[in-house]
Amino acid sequence: GAVVSQHPSRVICKSGTSVKIECRSLDFQATTMFWYRQFPKQSLMLMATSNEGSKATYEQGVEKDKFLINHASLTLSTLTVTSAHPEDSSFYICSAREGFGGYEQYFGPGTRLTVT
Amino acid sequence: DQQVKQNSPSLSVQEGRISILNCDYTNSMFDYFLWYKKYPAEGPTFLISISSIKDKNEDGRFTVFLNKSAKHLSLHIVPSQPGDSAVYFCAARPYNTDKLIFGTGTRLQVFP
């Protein structure tokens, strides 16, 4: 159980275009989903936290107008990178938490974004 | 400011021996600590956790030790297996938040 999927696994886009990444909890209802990014040989950095049906909470330094997060249902959250630039190239990982008050997060396999 | 630190970027251990991965933190306001294992181009998978009110938690070959006075936790893997080769992240959850703050990771290589 506790499987999280992400789509696409890899995407290449041109500078200035937008890219949408989907995160789905396959066998549980995720009241909270998290979006991280990881640069090579660095830690996972939390970008934002989203609760189903409400606006995402962004970490300091993350542009909410650039990284649009929608958590429209208990099994789906999307991250849209708008007007992508080469510096947005990174590994984006989502995670999901079941229920309230728990601490364990289940991670998706990640999406490698390359902006040319 | 890195609140959770893994000072050893890599560790090499012979199969069958013990692997000890270390993690230090600077903030006392964490209530849970977790260890994740990550393969390249994949998301982290949960291994084991420990509450801040405990000092040890064991699950099969994995044991996590927490030393609150030293703000230090460690993950022991025994016996180590080649399949354990991966990057290991420790993570900490601040009180009254949903967040996890990750360390920088330690690459473990288990050789035959």
PDB file of C-alpha atoms in Angstrom, chain A:
ATOM      1  CA  GLY A   1       0.000   0.000   0.000  1.00  0.00           C
ATOM      2  CA  ALA A   2       0.816   3.719   0.155  1.00  0.00           C
ATOM      3  CA  VAL A   3       1.826   4.101  -3.470  1.00  0.00           C
ATOM      4  CA  VAL A   4       2.353   7.516  -5.020  1.00  0.00           C
ATOM      5  CA  SER A   5       2.796   7.978  -8.728  1.00  0.00           C
ATOM      6  CA  GLN A   6       4.093  10.911 -10.732  1.00  0.00           C
ATOM      7  CA  HIS A   7       3.661  11.754 -14.376  1.00  0.00           C
ATOM      8  CA  PRO A   8       5.631  12.361 -16.470  1.00  0.00           C
ATOM      9  CA  SER A   9       8.818  10.767 -15.200  1.00  0.00           C
ATOM     10  CA  ARG A  10      10.909  12.884 -17.525  1.00  0.00           C
ATOM     11  CA  VAL A  11      10.110  15.992 -19.551  1.00  0.00           C
ATOM     12  CA  ILE A  12      12.095  18.297 -21.769  1.00  0.00           C
ATOM     13  CA  CYS A  13      10.615  21.648 -22.661  1.00  0.00           C
ATOM     14  CA  LYS A  14      11.690  24.868 -24.292  1.00  0.00           C
ATOM     15  CA  SER A  15      12.374  27.995 -22.339  1.00  0.00           C
ATOM     16  CA  GLY A  16       9.230  30.084 -21.888  1.00  0.00           C
ATOM     17  CA  THR A  17       6.765  27.209 -22.008  1.00  0.00           C
ATOM     18  CA  SER A  18       4.796  25.722 -19.122  1.00  0.00           C
ATOM     19  CA  VAL A  19       4.954  22.182 -17.827  1.00  0.00           C
ATOM     20  CA  LYS A  20       2.447  20.340 -15.650  1.00  0.00           C
ATOM     21  CA  ILE A  21       3.471  17.499 -13.354  1.00  0.00           C
ATOM     22  CA  GLU A  22       0.870  15.223 -11.783  1.00  0.00           C
ATOM     23  CA  CYS A  23       1.109  13.478  -8.452  1.00  0.00           C
ATOM     24  CA  ARG A  24      -1.387  10.788  -7.520  1.00  0.00           C
ATOM     25  CA  SER A  25      -1.939   8.697  -4.420  1.00  0.00           C
ATOM     26  CA  LEU A  26      -3.045   5.353  -5.807  1.00  0.00           C
ATOM     27  CA  ASP A  27      -4.353   3.458  -2.805  1.00  0.00           C
ATOM     28  CA  PHE A  28      -5.073   6.028  -0.149  1.00  0.00           C
ATOM     29  CA  GLN A  29      -6.577   9.443   0.248  1.00  0.00           C
ATOM     30  CA  ALA A  30      -3.962  12.116   0.636  1.00  0.00           C
ATOM     31  CA  THR A  31      -5.214  15.014   2.697  1.00  0.00           C
ATOM     32  CA  THR A  32      -1.849  16.697   2.351  1.00  0.00           C
ATOM     33  CA  MET A  33       0.638  16.621  -0.490  1.00  0.00           C
ATOM     34  CA  PHE A  34       4.082  18.119  -0.643  1.00  0.00           C
ATOM     35  CA  TRP A  35       6.275  19.234  -3.516  1.00  0.00           C
ATOM     36  CA  TYR A  36      10.054  19.092  -3.313  1.00  0.00           C
ATOM     37  CA  ARG A  37      12.865  19.788  -5.687  1.00  0.00           C
ATOM     38  CA  GLN A  38      16.310  18.307  -5.618  1.00  0.00           C
ATOM     39  CA  PHE A  39      19.395  19.642  -7.326  1.00  0.00           C
ATOM     40  CA  PRO A  40      22.247  17.246  -8.094  1.00  0.00           C
ATOM     41  CA  LYS A  41      24.000  15.989  -4.967  1.00  0.00           C
ATOM     42  CA  GLN A  42      21.843  18.174  -2.762  1.00  0.00           C
ATOM     43  CA  SER A  43      19.054  17.607  -0.313  1.00  0.00           C
ATOM     44  CA  LEU A  44      15.350  17.600  -1.003  1.00  0.00           C
ATOM     45  CA  MET A  45      14.054  21.112  -0.533  1.00  0.00           C
ATOM     46  CA  LEU A  46      10.398  21.580   0.302  1.00  0.00           C
ATOM     47  CA  MET A  47       8.713  23.961  -2.122  1.00  0.00           C
ATOM     48  CA  ALA A  48       5.133  23.933  -0.920  1.00  0.00           C
ATOM     49  CA  THR A  49       2.505  22.086   1.061  1.00  0.00           C
ATOM     50  CA  SER A  50      -0.998  21.650  -0.262  1.00  0.00           C
ATOM     51  CA  ASN A  51      -4.140  20.505   1.454  1.00  0.00           C
ATOM     52  CA  GLU A  52      -7.054  19.236  -0.572  1.00  0.00           C
ATOM     53  CA  GLY A  53      -9.421  22.018  -1.487  1.00  0.00           C
ATOM     54  CA  SER A  54      -7.336  24.887  -0.194  1.00  0.00           C
ATOM     55  CA  LYS A  55      -4.487  27.054  -1.414  1.00  0.00           C
ATOM     56  CA  ALA A  56      -0.969  25.779  -1.186  1.00  0.00           C
ATOM     57  CA  THR A  57       1.452  27.127   1.378  1.00  0.00           C
ATOM     58  CA  TYR A  58       4.758  28.031  -0.214  1.00  0.00           C
ATOM     59  CA  GLU A  59       8.138  28.008   1.438  1.00  0.00           C
ATOM     60  CA  GLN A  60      10.141  31.175   1.638  1.00  0.00           C
ATOM     61  CA  GLY A  61      11.817  31.994  -1.639  1.00  0.00           C
ATOM     62  CA  VAL A  62       9.492  29.914  -3.807  1.00  0.00           C
ATOM     63  CA  GLU A  63       7.525  31.981  -6.310  1.00  0.00           C
ATOM     64  CA  LYS A  64       3.883  30.982  -6.086  1.00  0.00           C
ATOM     65  CA  ASP A  65       3.063  32.567  -9.438  1.00  0.00           C
ATOM     66  CA  LYS A  66       5.748  30.527 -11.114  1.00  0.00           C
ATOM     67  CA  PHE A  67       5.053  27.214  -9.432  1.00  0.00           C
ATOM     68  CA  LEU A  68       1.290  26.760  -9.492  1.00  0.00           C
ATOM     69  CA  ILE A  69      -0.034  24.011  -7.267  1.00  0.00           C
ATOM     70  CA  ASN A  70      -3.534  22.585  -7.423  1.00  0.00           C
ATOM     71  CA  HIS A  71      -4.771  19.919  -5.012  1.00  0.00           C
ATOM     72  CA  ALA A  72      -8.260  19.461  -6.408  1.00  0.00           C
ATOM     73  CA  SER A  73      -8.992  16.010  -5.016  1.00  0.00           C
ATOM     74  CA  LEU A  74      -7.827  13.661  -2.292  1.00  0.00           C
ATOM     75  CA  THR A  75      -5.793  11.669  -4.781  1.00  0.00           C
ATOM     76  CA  LEU A  76      -4.370  14.263  -7.163  1.00  0.00           C
ATOM     77  CA  SER A  77      -2.116  17.276  -6.919  1.00  0.00           C
ATOM     78  CA  THR A  78      -0.507  19.071  -9.838  1.00  0.00           C
ATOM     79  CA  LEU A  79       2.515  21.332 -10.081  1.00  0.00           C
ATOM     80  CA  THR A  80       2.713  23.637 -13.074  1.00  0.00           C
ATOM     81  CA  VAL A  81       6.014  25.304 -13.802  1.00  0.00           C
ATOM     82  CA  THR A  82       5.076  28.424 -15.748  1.00  0.00           C
ATOM     83  CA  SER A  83       7.362  30.227 -18.172  1.00  0.00           C
ATOM     84  CA  ALA A  84      10.096  27.730 -17.498  1.00  0.00           C
ATOM     85  CA  HIS A  85      13.735  28.757 -17.645  1.00  0.00           C
ATOM     86  CA  PRO A  86      16.886  26.621 -17.726  1.00  0.00           C
ATOM     87  CA  GLU A  87      17.474  27.312 -14.026  1.00  0.00           C
ATOM     88  CA  ASP A  88      14.179  25.528 -13.309  1.00  0.00           C
ATOM     89  CA  SER A  89      15.745  22.309 -14.548  1.00  0.00           C
ATOM     90  CA  SER A  90      15.691  19.982 -11.586  1.00  0.00           C
ATOM     91  CA  PHE A  91      14.265  16.791 -10.122  1.00  0.00           C
ATOM     92  CA  TYR A  92      10.780  17.430  -8.748  1.00  0.00           C
ATOM     93  CA  ILE A  93       9.353  14.993  -6.230  1.00  0.00           C
ATOM     94  CA  CYS A  94       5.944  14.920  -4.633  1.00  0.00           C
ATOM     95  CA  SER A  95       4.911  13.187  -1.469  1.00  0.00           C
ATOM     96  CA  ALA A  96       1.602  12.483   0.166  1.00  0.00           C
ATOM     97  CA  ARG A  97       0.397  11.983   3.671  1.00  0.00           C
ATOM     98  CA  GLU A  98      -2.676  10.031   4.630  1.00  0.00           C
ATOM     99  CA  GLY A  99      -5.066  11.480   7.156  1.00  0.00           C
ATOM    100  CA  PHE A 100      -4.265  14.152   9.692  1.00  0.00           C
ATOM    101  CA  GLY A 101      -1.608  14.335  12.329  1.00  0.00           C
ATOM    102  CA  GLY A 102       0.669  11.691  10.918  1.00  0.00           C
ATOM    103  CA  TYR A 103       4.252  12.357  10.064  1.00  0.00           C
ATOM    104  CA  GLU A 104       5.124   9.739   7.498  1.00  0.00           C
ATOM    105  CA  GLN A 105       5.217  10.902   3.895  1.00  0.00           C
ATOM    106  CA  TYR A 106       5.111   8.576   0.907  1.00  0.00           C
ATOM    107  CA  PHE A 107       7.092   9.788  -2.059  1.00  0.00           C
ATOM    108  CA  GLY A 108       6.499   9.561  -5.756  1.00  0.00           C
ATOM    109  CA  PRO A 109       9.257   8.473  -8.133  1.00  0.00           C
ATOM    110  CA  GLY A 110      10.039  12.021  -9.196  1.00  0.00           C
ATOM    111  CA  THR A 111      10.029  13.981 -12.444  1.00  0.00           C
ATOM    112  CA  ARG A 112      13.188  15.095 -14.175  1.00  0.00           C
ATOM    113  CA  LEU A 113      12.557  18.470 -15.822  1.00  0.00           C
ATOM    114  CA  THR A 114      15.021  19.794 -18.364  1.00  0.00           C
ATOM    115  CA  VAL A 115      14.441  23.250 -19.811  1.00  0.00           C
ATOM    116  CA  THR A 116      16.392  24.005 -22.970  1.00  0.00           C
TER     117      THR A 116
END
